[in-house]
Amino acid sequence: MAKFLVQKSGPLYGEVDISGSKNAVLPIMAASLLAGAECEIMGVPALKDVEVMCGLLRSVGSSVSEDYANNRIVISTPERVSDEAPYELVKKMRASILAMGPLLAKTGRVRIPLPGGCAIGLRPIDLHLKGLQALGAEITPKPGYVEAKAETLRGGNVYLDFPSVGATENIIMAAVLADGVSIIENAAEEPEIVNLANFLNKMGAKIKGVGTNTIKIEGVKELSGCKHSVIPDRIETGTFMIAAAITRGNLLIKNVLPNHVKPITAKLRECGVSVEYNDESILVRGDASPLRSTDIKTLPYPGFPTDVQPQFMALLTTMNGPSVIIETVFENRFMHVGELNRMGANIKIEGNNAILHGGRPLEGAKVICTDLRAGAALVLAGLAAEGTTEISEIYHIERGYSNFIEKFRKIGAAILKIDG
Ligand code: EPZ
């Protein structure tokens, strides 16, 4: 299995171009199933997860042309598609569940394997199903998969117990062709949902209130095709902001939407990191003043993003002083703690709190990626650690970051990918 060898590097210096958002492009690709004509999506990141979603769309009948050199894909979906998503694709990527709402809206029936859990949690889909039921779907759990049926979906109201990103997206995609008006309360407010709704409204949908906790969808008869751009990846942006901080470097991060990373900026500034916004770029300096520790608590947007918690924890190990990291979104998102401790970090877990005493220099070690963002955290820790850090199971990282090594090497990181 391939590995990364990471040497102590930096201060990192130079420019990074951020790619399109993984968590925006995946629901937008699923939503293209609803279009009666061709959809052209720009700003598409070259990711394994995007390839898996292309495979899923093809498996139900769409034709998909991928042009990663120009970061674009073109999807056209026939009137009649299969209502069944294949297990071998769904098990590869949890986000496959986002095909459920569109397939139900398009065909009146969907059979989808349960996506299953992953390292960071059980990842249930009860809120997705609660929302589809509110639109009139009949849900039948079967061993290992779930079936949803509805002759016609009708407008309905749902109050989400938790502002689930995926559930909000699935319900929107089912409601856009429903007969009547639907309201989602306690909806997720993430920017990726706004990007999805803008795509659907371009196709002729009538969605209002995205970006707030109450979303109103007025069902329409049909949706056309359209051209749409994916927003920059705010999690990749945060990852490189932290790369500048952890190596006490100086990075100009381009193709970003600064407003989407405000909680990360606020926390970095609390640590003494200099962060300056321009229109579509951010200048981050970890060398502006001595850095100090802080505490973080993850929350749904606009709170501090759970997808940047592991990376920020790696940064905090390089600061003097105690820190408390509270993870409120996932029940098991501390798998990277054991690996960071193998590098000499001093972190204890108490429930969903991690108590960290930073300041002792990290030492390179052999570590394992447990999930996408934990992997990014280990690379960042390796850049600061003395000696060499050997990171295995790096397929997790390559699922969600495009041209990961190339971007880091360009700004001075000593990272090598070895096979075997
Ligand atoms: C999306 O996952 C993202 N993935 C995740 O990014 C991100 O961490 C997460 O939102 C939170 O921001 C994509 O967009 C493809 P949720 P999603 O439903 O939709 C519980 C990454 O690293 N829940 O908001 O699956 C769930 O167990 C990935 O890029 C239910 O209980 O997240 C979790 O504790 C990781 N029932 C919490 O809600 C449900 O029906 C948040 O999950 C659904 C969710």
CSV table of C-alpha atoms and ligand atoms in Angstrom, one decimal:
chain,number,residue,atom,x,y,z
A,1,MET,CA,0.0,0.0,0.0
A,2,ALA,CA,1.3,3.5,-0.8
A,3,LYS,CA,2.7,5.7,1.9
A,4,PHE,CA,3.7,9.3,2.5
A,5,LEU,CA,7.2,10.1,3.8
A,6,VAL,CA,7.1,13.5,5.4
A,7,GLN,CA,10.2,15.3,6.6
A,8,LYS,CA,10.3,18.4,8.9
A,9,SER,CA,9.7,21.2,6.5
A,10,GLY,CA,9.4,24.9,6.3
A,11,PRO,CA,8.7,27.6,7.0
A,12,LEU,CA,6.4,26.9,4.0
A,13,TYR,CA,6.3,29.9,1.6
A,14,GLY,CA,4.5,30.7,-1.6
A,15,GLU,CA,1.1,30.4,-3.2
A,16,VAL,CA,-1.5,27.7,-3.2
A,17,ASP,CA,-4.5,27.4,-5.5
A,18,ILE,CA,-7.5,25.9,-3.8
A,19,SER,CA,-9.6,23.4,-5.8
A,20,GLY,CA,-13.4,23.1,-6.0
A,21,SER,CA,-15.3,21.8,-2.9
A,22,LYS,CA,-15.6,18.0,-2.6
A,23,ASN,CA,-18.7,18.5,-0.3
A,24,ALA,CA,-20.3,20.8,-2.8
A,25,VAL,CA,-19.6,18.9,-6.0
A,26,LEU,CA,-21.0,15.6,-4.8
A,27,PRO,CA,-24.5,16.8,-4.0
A,28,ILE,CA,-24.5,18.9,-7.2
A,29,MET,CA,-23.6,15.8,-9.2
A,30,ALA,CA,-26.4,13.8,-7.5
A,31,ALA,CA,-28.9,16.7,-8.2
A,32,SER,CA,-28.0,16.5,-11.9
A,33,LEU,CA,-30.2,13.3,-12.0
A,34,LEU,CA,-33.2,15.6,-11.7
A,35,ALA,CA,-32.4,17.6,-14.9
A,36,GLY,CA,-34.3,17.0,-18.1
A,37,ALA,CA,-31.3,18.1,-20.1
A,38,GLU,CA,-27.5,18.3,-20.0
A,39,CYS,CA,-25.7,19.8,-17.0
A,40,GLU,CA,-22.2,21.2,-17.2
A,41,ILE,CA,-20.3,21.6,-13.9
A,42,MET,CA,-17.2,23.7,-13.7
A,43,GLY,CA,-14.6,24.0,-10.9
A,44,VAL,CA,-14.8,20.2,-10.4
A,45,PRO,CA,-11.9,18.9,-8.2
A,46,ALA,CA,-10.0,15.8,-9.5
A,47,LEU,CA,-10.9,13.4,-6.6
A,48,LYS,CA,-11.4,9.7,-6.2
A,49,ASP,CA,-14.8,10.5,-4.6
A,50,VAL,CA,-15.9,12.4,-7.7
A,51,GLU,CA,-14.9,9.4,-9.8
A,52,VAL,CA,-17.0,7.2,-7.6
A,53,MET,CA,-20.0,9.5,-8.0
A,54,CYS,CA,-19.5,9.5,-11.8
A,55,GLY,CA,-19.6,5.7,-11.6
A,56,LEU,CA,-22.8,5.8,-9.5
A,57,LEU,CA,-24.5,8.2,-12.0
A,58,ARG,CA,-23.5,6.0,-14.9
A,59,SER,CA,-24.8,2.9,-13.1
A,60,VAL,CA,-28.3,4.3,-13.0
A,61,GLY,CA,-28.2,5.4,-16.6
A,62,SER,CA,-26.6,8.9,-16.9
A,63,SER,CA,-23.9,9.6,-19.3
A,64,VAL,CA,-21.0,11.5,-17.8
A,65,SER,CA,-17.9,13.0,-19.5
A,66,GLU,CA,-15.0,13.8,-17.2
A,67,ASP,CA,-12.5,16.5,-18.2
A,68,TYR,CA,-10.4,17.0,-15.1
A,69,ALA,CA,-7.7,18.9,-17.1
A,70,ASN,CA,-10.3,21.7,-17.3
A,71,ASN,CA,-12.0,20.8,-14.0
A,72,ARG,CA,-15.3,20.2,-15.6
A,73,ILE,CA,-17.8,17.3,-16.1
A,74,VAL,CA,-20.9,17.1,-18.3
A,75,ILE,CA,-23.8,15.0,-17.2
A,76,SER,CA,-26.9,14.1,-19.1
A,77,THR,CA,-29.6,11.9,-17.7
A,78,PRO,CA,-32.4,10.2,-19.7
A,79,GLU,CA,-36.0,10.4,-18.7
A,80,ARG,CA,-35.9,6.8,-17.4
A,81,VAL,CA,-33.2,5.8,-15.0
A,82,SER,CA,-32.7,2.7,-12.8
A,83,ASP,CA,-34.0,3.2,-9.3
A,84,GLU,CA,-31.3,1.1,-7.7
A,85,ALA,CA,-27.8,2.2,-6.6
A,86,PRO,CA,-25.3,-0.6,-6.7
A,87,TYR,CA,-23.8,-1.8,-3.3
A,88,GLU,CA,-20.2,-1.9,-4.5
A,89,LEU,CA,-20.3,1.8,-5.3
A,90,VAL,CA,-22.3,2.9,-2.2
A,91,LYS,CA,-20.0,1.0,0.2
A,92,LYS,CA,-17.0,3.0,-1.3
A,93,MET,CA,-18.4,6.4,-0.4
A,94,ARG,CA,-21.0,7.5,2.2
A,95,ALA,CA,-22.0,10.4,0.0
A,96,SER,CA,-23.7,8.0,-2.3
A,97,ILE,CA,-26.7,8.3,-0.1
A,98,LEU,CA,-27.2,11.7,-1.7
A,99,ALA,CA,-28.6,9.9,-4.8
A,100,MET,CA,-31.6,8.8,-2.7
A,101,GLY,CA,-33.6,12.0,-2.9
A,102,PRO,CA,-33.1,12.6,-6.6
A,103,LEU,CA,-33.8,9.0,-7.6
A,104,LEU,CA,-37.0,9.0,-5.5
A,105,ALA,CA,-38.1,12.3,-7.1
A,106,LYS,CA,-37.3,11.1,-10.6
A,107,THR,CA,-38.6,7.5,-10.5
A,108,GLY,CA,-41.0,7.3,-7.6
A,109,ARG,CA,-39.0,4.5,-6.0
A,110,VAL,CA,-35.4,4.0,-4.8
A,111,ARG,CA,-33.5,1.0,-3.3
A,112,ILE,CA,-30.2,2.1,-1.8
A,113,PRO,CA,-27.7,0.1,0.3
A,114,LEU,CA,-27.2,1.5,3.7
A,115,PRO,CA,-24.0,3.5,3.5
A,116,GLY,CA,-22.6,2.1,6.7
A,117,GLY,CA,-20.4,3.7,9.2
A,118,CYS,CA,-16.9,4.9,9.0
A,119,ALA,CA,-14.0,5.7,11.4
A,120,ILE,CA,-15.6,8.9,12.6
A,121,GLY,CA,-19.0,7.5,13.5
A,122,LEU,CA,-22.0,5.3,12.8
A,123,ARG,CA,-23.3,7.8,10.3
A,124,PRO,CA,-27.1,6.9,10.5
A,125,ILE,CA,-29.6,8.2,7.9
A,126,ASP,CA,-32.7,8.4,10.1
A,127,LEU,CA,-33.0,12.2,9.5
A,128,HIS,CA,-32.8,11.6,5.7
A,129,LEU,CA,-35.6,9.1,6.0
A,130,LYS,CA,-37.7,11.2,8.3
A,131,GLY,CA,-37.6,14.0,5.7
A,132,LEU,CA,-38.5,11.8,2.8
A,133,GLN,CA,-41.4,10.4,4.9
A,134,ALA,CA,-42.6,14.0,5.5
A,135,LEU,CA,-42.9,14.3,1.7
A,136,GLY,CA,-45.1,11.2,1.5
A,137,ALA,CA,-42.5,8.5,0.8
A,138,GLU,CA,-43.1,5.0,2.2
A,139,ILE,CA,-39.9,3.8,3.7
A,140,THR,CA,-39.2,0.0,4.0
A,141,PRO,CA,-36.0,-1.0,5.7
A,142,LYS,CA,-34.6,-4.2,4.3
A,143,PRO,CA,-31.4,-6.2,5.4
A,144,GLY,CA,-28.5,-4.0,4.4
A,145,TYR,CA,-30.5,-1.5,2.3
A,146,VAL,CA,-33.5,0.7,2.4
A,147,GLU,CA,-36.4,1.2,0.0
A,148,ALA,CA,-38.4,4.3,-0.5
A,149,LYS,CA,-41.5,4.6,-2.6
A,150,ALA,CA,-43.9,7.4,-3.5
A,151,GLU,CA,-46.4,7.6,-6.4
A,152,THR,CA,-46.1,11.3,-6.1
A,153,LEU,CA,-44.1,13.3,-3.6
A,154,ARG,CA,-46.1,16.0,-1.9
A,155,GLY,CA,-45.0,19.1,-0.1
A,156,GLY,CA,-44.4,18.5,3.6
A,157,ASN,CA,-42.8,20.0,6.7
A,158,VAL,CA,-39.9,18.5,8.6
A,159,TYR,CA,-38.0,19.7,11.7
A,160,LEU,CA,-34.5,18.1,11.8
A,161,ASP,CA,-33.4,16.9,15.2
A,162,PHE,CA,-29.9,17.8,14.2
A,163,PRO,CA,-29.0,20.2,11.3
A,164,SER,CA,-27.7,17.3,9.2
A,165,VAL,CA,-25.9,18.5,6.0
A,166,GLY,CA,-26.7,15.4,4.0
A,167,ALA,CA,-30.3,15.1,5.2
A,168,THR,CA,-30.9,18.8,4.4
A,169,GLU,CA,-29.5,18.2,0.9
A,170,ASN,CA,-31.5,14.9,0.3
A,171,ILE,CA,-34.8,16.5,1.4
A,172,ILE,CA,-34.2,19.6,-0.9
A,173,MET,CA,-33.5,17.3,-3.9
A,174,ALA,CA,-36.6,15.3,-3.2
A,175,ALA,CA,-38.8,18.3,-2.6
A,176,VAL,CA,-38.0,20.3,-5.7
A,177,LEU,CA,-40.3,18.2,-7.9
A,178,ALA,CA,-42.9,17.5,-5.2
A,179,ASP,CA,-46.5,18.6,-5.5
A,180,GLY,CA,-46.7,21.6,-3.2
A,181,VAL,CA,-44.6,23.6,-0.8
A,182,SER,CA,-42.1,22.0,1.7
A,183,ILE,CA,-40.4,23.6,4.7
A,184,ILE,CA,-37.3,22.3,6.4
A,185,GLU,CA,-36.7,23.6,9.9
A,186,ASN,CA,-33.5,23.4,11.9
A,187,ALA,CA,-31.9,22.9,8.5
A,188,ALA,CA,-28.1,22.8,8.0
A,189,GLU,CA,-26.6,26.2,6.8
A,190,GLU,CA,-23.4,25.1,5.2
A,191,PRO,CA,-22.1,27.0,2.1
A,192,GLU,CA,-22.2,23.7,0.1
A,193,ILE,CA,-26.0,23.6,0.6
A,194,VAL,CA,-26.2,27.2,-0.8
A,195,ASN,CA,-24.1,26.1,-3.8
A,196,LEU,CA,-26.5,23.1,-4.4
A,197,ALA,CA,-29.6,25.3,-4.1
A,198,ASN,CA,-28.2,27.9,-6.6
A,199,PHE,CA,-27.6,25.0,-9.0
A,200,LEU,CA,-31.1,23.7,-8.6
A,201,ASN,CA,-32.7,27.2,-8.9
A,202,LYS,CA,-30.7,27.7,-12.2
A,203,MET,CA,-32.5,24.5,-13.4
A,204,GLY,CA,-35.8,26.1,-12.5
A,205,ALA,CA,-36.4,25.0,-8.9
A,206,LYS,CA,-37.9,27.4,-6.4
A,207,ILE,CA,-35.8,27.2,-3.2
A,208,LYS,CA,-35.6,30.0,-0.7
A,209,GLY,CA,-33.9,30.4,2.7
A,210,VAL,CA,-30.7,28.3,2.1
A,211,GLY,CA,-27.9,29.5,4.4
A,212,THR,CA,-30.5,29.9,7.2
A,213,ASN,CA,-32.1,27.3,9.4
A,214,THR,CA,-35.4,27.4,7.6
A,215,ILE,CA,-35.6,26.4,3.9
A,216,LYS,CA,-38.8,26.7,1.8
A,217,ILE,CA,-39.1,24.7,-1.4
A,218,GLU,CA,-42.0,25.2,-3.8
A,219,GLY,CA,-42.3,22.1,-6.0
A,220,VAL,CA,-42.2,22.6,-9.8
A,221,LYS,CA,-43.1,20.2,-12.7
A,222,GLU,CA,-39.7,19.8,-14.3
A,223,LEU,CA,-36.1,21.0,-14.2
A,224,SER,CA,-33.9,22.0,-17.2
A,225,GLY,CA,-30.2,21.5,-17.6
A,226,CYS,CA,-27.7,24.3,-16.7
A,227,LYS,CA,-24.1,25.3,-16.4
A,228,HIS,CA,-22.8,25.9,-12.8
A,229,SER,CA,-19.6,26.4,-10.9
A,230,VAL,CA,-18.6,24.6,-7.7
A,231,ILE,CA,-17.5,26.9,-4.8
A,232,PRO,CA,-13.9,26.6,-3.6
A,233,ASP,CA,-13.2,24.0,-0.9
A,234,ARG,CA,-13.3,25.8,2.5
A,235,ILE,CA,-11.9,22.7,4.3
A,236,GLU,CA,-8.9,22.5,1.9
A,237,THR,CA,-8.5,26.3,2.5
A,238,GLY,CA,-8.4,25.7,6.3
A,239,THR,CA,-6.0,22.9,5.9
A,240,PHE,CA,-3.5,25.1,4.1
A,241,MET,CA,-4.1,28.0,6.5
A,242,ILE,CA,-3.0,25.7,9.3
A,243,ALA,CA,0.0,24.5,7.2
A,244,ALA,CA,1.2,28.1,7.2
A,245,ALA,CA,0.7,28.3,10.9
A,246,ILE,CA,2.2,25.0,11.9
A,247,THR,CA,5.4,25.6,10.0
A,248,ARG,CA,5.5,29.3,11.0
A,249,GLY,CA,5.4,30.1,7.3
A,250,ASN,CA,3.9,32.6,5.0
A,251,LEU,CA,1.3,31.4,2.4
A,252,LEU,CA,-0.9,33.2,-0.1
A,253,ILE,CA,-3.9,31.0,-0.5
A,254,LYS,CA,-5.8,31.7,-3.8
A,255,ASN,CA,-9.3,30.9,-5.2
A,256,VAL,CA,-11.0,31.1,-1.9
A,257,LEU,CA,-14.2,32.6,-0.4
A,258,PRO,CA,-12.8,34.2,2.8
A,259,ASN,CA,-16.3,34.5,4.3
A,260,HIS,CA,-16.6,30.7,4.3
A,261,VAL,CA,-13.5,30.3,6.6
A,262,LYS,CA,-14.4,33.0,9.2
A,263,PRO,CA,-14.5,30.5,12.2
A,264,ILE,CA,-11.0,29.1,11.2
A,265,THR,CA,-9.7,32.7,10.8
A,266,ALA,CA,-11.0,33.7,14.2
A,267,LYS,CA,-9.3,30.8,15.9
A,268,LEU,CA,-6.0,31.2,14.1
A,269,ARG,CA,-6.0,34.9,15.0
A,270,GLU,CA,-6.6,33.9,18.7
A,271,CYS,CA,-3.3,31.9,18.4
A,272,GLY,CA,-1.4,34.9,17.1
A,273,VAL,CA,-1.5,33.9,13.4
A,274,SER,CA,-1.7,36.8,11.0
A,275,VAL,CA,-4.7,36.3,8.5
A,276,GLU,CA,-5.4,39.0,5.9
A,277,TYR,CA,-8.3,38.8,3.5
A,278,ASN,CA,-8.3,40.0,-0.1
A,279,ASP,CA,-11.2,39.5,-2.5
A,280,GLU,CA,-10.5,35.9,-3.4
A,281,SER,CA,-7.3,35.2,-1.6
A,282,ILE,CA,-6.0,35.0,2.0
A,283,LEU,CA,-2.5,35.8,3.2
A,284,VAL,CA,-1.6,33.6,6.3
A,285,ARG,CA,1.5,34.3,8.3
A,286,GLY,CA,2.6,32.0,11.1
A,287,ASP,CA,5.8,33.9,11.5
A,288,ALA,CA,4.3,37.2,12.5
A,289,SER,CA,4.5,36.7,16.3
A,290,PRO,CA,5.0,33.9,18.8
A,291,LEU,CA,2.0,31.6,18.7
A,292,ARG,CA,-0.1,30.7,21.8
A,293,SER,CA,-2.7,28.0,22.4
A,294,THR,CA,-6.4,28.3,22.4
A,295,ASP,CA,-9.5,26.0,22.7
A,296,ILE,CA,-11.9,24.9,20.0
A,297,LYS,CA,-15.4,23.5,19.9
A,298,THR,CA,-16.8,22.1,16.7
A,299,LEU,CA,-20.4,23.1,15.7
A,300,PRO,CA,-22.5,23.1,12.6
A,301,TYR,CA,-21.9,26.0,10.3
A,302,PRO,CA,-21.2,28.9,11.0
A,303,GLY,CA,-19.5,27.3,14.0
A,304,PHE,CA,-15.9,25.9,13.8
A,305,PRO,CA,-16.0,23.1,11.2
A,306,THR,CA,-15.6,19.5,12.5
A,307,ASP,CA,-13.7,18.8,9.2
A,308,VAL,CA,-10.8,21.1,10.4
A,309,GLN,CA,-10.7,19.8,14.0
A,310,PRO,CA,-8.0,17.2,13.4
A,311,GLN,CA,-5.8,19.6,11.5
A,312,PHE,CA,-6.2,22.3,14.2
A,313,MET,CA,-5.4,19.8,16.9
A,314,ALA,CA,-2.1,19.1,15.1
A,315,LEU,CA,-1.3,22.8,15.2
A,316,LEU,CA,-2.1,23.0,18.9
A,317,THR,CA,0.5,20.3,19.7
A,318,THR,CA,3.1,22.8,18.6
A,319,MET,CA,2.0,25.6,20.9
A,320,ASN,CA,2.9,25.9,24.6
A,321,GLY,CA,0.1,25.5,27.0
A,322,PRO,CA,-3.1,23.6,27.5
A,323,SER,CA,-5.9,23.3,25.0
A,324,VAL,CA,-9.3,21.7,25.1
A,325,ILE,CA,-10.9,20.4,21.9
A,326,ILE,CA,-14.6,19.7,22.1
A,327,GLU,CA,-16.1,17.6,19.2
A,328,THR,CA,-19.9,18.0,19.1
A,329,VAL,CA,-20.7,16.9,15.6
A,330,PHE,CA,-19.4,13.3,15.3
A,331,GLU,CA,-19.2,10.8,18.2
A,332,ASN,CA,-15.9,9.3,17.3
A,333,ARG,CA,-13.7,11.9,15.6
A,334,PHE,CA,-10.6,11.5,17.7
A,335,MET,CA,-9.0,8.6,15.9
A,336,HIS,CA,-6.0,10.8,15.1
A,337,VAL,CA,-5.3,11.4,18.8
A,338,GLY,CA,-3.5,8.1,19.2
A,339,GLU,CA,-1.4,8.7,16.1
A,340,LEU,CA,-0.4,12.2,17.2
A,341,ASN,CA,0.5,10.8,20.7
A,342,ARG,CA,2.8,8.3,18.9
A,343,MET,CA,4.6,11.4,17.6
A,344,GLY,CA,5.1,12.7,21.1
A,345,ALA,CA,2.0,14.7,21.5
A,346,ASN,CA,0.3,14.8,25.0
A,347,ILE,CA,-3.4,14.4,24.4
A,348,LYS,CA,-6.0,12.7,26.7
A,349,ILE,CA,-9.6,12.0,25.6
A,350,GLU,CA,-12.5,12.4,28.1
A,351,GLY,CA,-15.7,11.7,26.2
A,352,ASN,CA,-16.0,14.2,23.4
A,353,ASN,CA,-13.3,16.4,24.9
A,354,ALA,CA,-9.6,16.1,24.1
A,355,ILE,CA,-7.3,17.7,26.6
A,356,LEU,CA,-4.0,18.7,25.0
A,357,HIS,CA,-0.7,19.9,26.6
A,358,GLY,CA,1.3,21.3,23.7
A,359,GLY,CA,4.9,22.5,23.4
A,360,ARG,CA,6.9,19.3,23.5
A,361,PRO,CA,8.5,19.0,20.0
A,362,LEU,CA,6.9,16.2,17.9
A,363,GLU,CA,9.1,13.3,16.7
A,364,GLY,CA,8.6,11.6,13.3
A,365,ALA,CA,7.0,8.2,13.6
A,366,LYS,CA,5.1,5.5,11.7
A,367,VAL,CA,1.4,6.5,11.8
A,368,ILE,CA,-1.8,5.4,10.1
A,369,CYS,CA,-4.5,7.5,8.5
A,370,THR,CA,-7.9,6.6,9.9
A,371,ASP,CA,-10.0,9.0,7.9
A,372,LEU,CA,-9.6,11.8,5.4
A,373,ARG,CA,-9.1,14.8,7.7
A,374,ALA,CA,-7.1,12.8,10.3
A,375,GLY,CA,-4.7,12.0,7.4
A,376,ALA,CA,-4.3,15.6,6.6
A,377,ALA,CA,-3.6,16.3,10.3
A,378,LEU,CA,-0.8,13.7,10.3
A,379,VAL,CA,0.8,15.3,7.3
A,380,LEU,CA,0.7,18.7,9.0
A,381,ALA,CA,2.2,17.2,12.2
A,382,GLY,CA,4.9,15.5,10.1
A,383,LEU,CA,5.9,18.9,8.6
A,384,ALA,CA,6.6,20.1,12.1
A,385,ALA,CA,8.1,16.9,13.6
A,386,GLU,CA,11.8,16.2,13.9
A,387,GLY,CA,12.9,13.5,11.5
A,388,THR,CA,10.7,11.5,9.2
A,389,THR,CA,7.0,10.6,9.5
A,390,GLU,CA,5.8,7.6,7.6
A,391,ILE,CA,2.0,7.7,6.9
A,392,SER,CA,0.1,4.7,5.7
A,393,GLU,CA,-3.5,4.2,4.4
A,394,ILE,CA,-3.1,7.4,2.5
A,395,TYR,CA,-5.9,6.5,0.1
A,396,HIS,CA,-8.1,8.3,2.6
A,397,ILE,CA,-6.3,11.6,1.9
A,398,GLU,CA,-6.4,11.1,-1.9
A,399,ARG,CA,-10.2,10.6,-1.8
A,400,GLY,CA,-10.7,14.2,-0.6
A,401,TYR,CA,-7.8,16.4,-1.6
A,402,SER,CA,-6.8,16.8,-5.3
A,403,ASN,CA,-3.1,17.2,-6.2
A,404,PHE,CA,-2.4,17.1,-2.5
A,405,ILE,CA,1.4,16.4,-2.7
A,406,GLU,CA,2.0,18.6,-5.6
A,407,LYS,CA,0.4,21.6,-3.8
A,408,PHE,CA,2.5,21.0,-0.7
A,409,ARG,CA,5.8,20.4,-2.5
A,410,LYS,CA,5.3,23.6,-4.5
A,411,ILE,CA,5.4,25.6,-1.2
A,412,GLY,CA,8.5,23.8,0.2
A,413,ALA,CA,7.1,20.7,2.0
A,414,ALA,CA,9.3,17.6,1.9
A,415,ILE,CA,6.8,15.0,1.1
A,416,LEU,CA,7.4,11.8,-0.9
A,417,LYS,CA,4.8,9.2,-2.0
A,418,ILE,CA,6.3,5.7,-1.9
A,419,ASP,CA,4.6,2.5,-3.1
A,420,GLY,CA,4.8,-0.8,-1.2
B,1,EPZ,C1,-21.2,16.1,5.6
B,1,EPZ,O1,-21.4,14.8,6.0
B,1,EPZ,C2,-19.8,16.1,5.0
B,1,EPZ,N1,-19.7,15.2,3.9
B,1,EPZ,C3,-18.8,15.7,6.1
B,1,EPZ,O2,-17.5,15.9,5.6
B,1,EPZ,C4,-19.0,16.7,7.3
B,1,EPZ,O3,-18.1,16.3,8.3
B,1,EPZ,C5,-20.4,16.7,7.8
B,1,EPZ,O4,-21.3,17.0,6.7
B,1,EPZ,C6,-20.6,17.7,8.9
B,1,EPZ,O5,-20.3,19.0,8.4
B,1,EPZ,C7,-20.2,15.6,2.7
B,1,EPZ,O6,-20.8,16.7,2.6
B,1,EPZ,C8,-20.1,14.6,1.6
B,1,EPZ,P1,-24.2,15.2,8.8
B,1,EPZ,P2,-22.9,14.3,6.5
B,1,EPZ,O7,-25.4,14.5,8.3
B,1,EPZ,O8,-23.9,14.9,5.7
B,1,EPZ,C9,-25.7,12.8,12.6
B,1,EPZ,C10,-15.3,15.3,5.1
B,1,EPZ,O9,-14.3,15.0,5.8
B,1,EPZ,N2,-26.8,12.3,11.7
B,1,EPZ,O10,-24.3,16.7,9.0
B,1,EPZ,O11,-22.9,12.8,6.6
B,1,EPZ,C11,-24.3,12.1,12.2
B,1,EPZ,O12,-24.2,10.9,12.7
B,1,EPZ,C12,-16.7,14.7,5.5
B,1,EPZ,O13,-15.3,15.9,4.0
B,1,EPZ,C13,-27.8,11.6,12.3
B,1,EPZ,O14,-27.8,11.3,13.5
B,1,EPZ,O15,-22.9,14.9,8.0
B,1,EPZ,C14,-23.3,13.1,12.7
B,1,EPZ,O16,-23.1,12.8,14.1
B,1,EPZ,C15,-16.6,14.0,6.8
B,1,EPZ,N3,-28.8,11.1,11.5
B,1,EPZ,C16,-24.1,14.5,12.6
B,1,EPZ,O17,-25.5,14.2,12.4
B,1,EPZ,C17,-28.8,11.4,10.1
B,1,EPZ,O18,-29.8,11.0,9.4
B,1,EPZ,C18,-23.6,15.3,11.4
B,1,EPZ,O19,-23.8,14.5,10.2
B,1,EPZ,C19,-27.8,12.2,9.6
B,1,EPZ,C20,-26.8,12.6,10.4
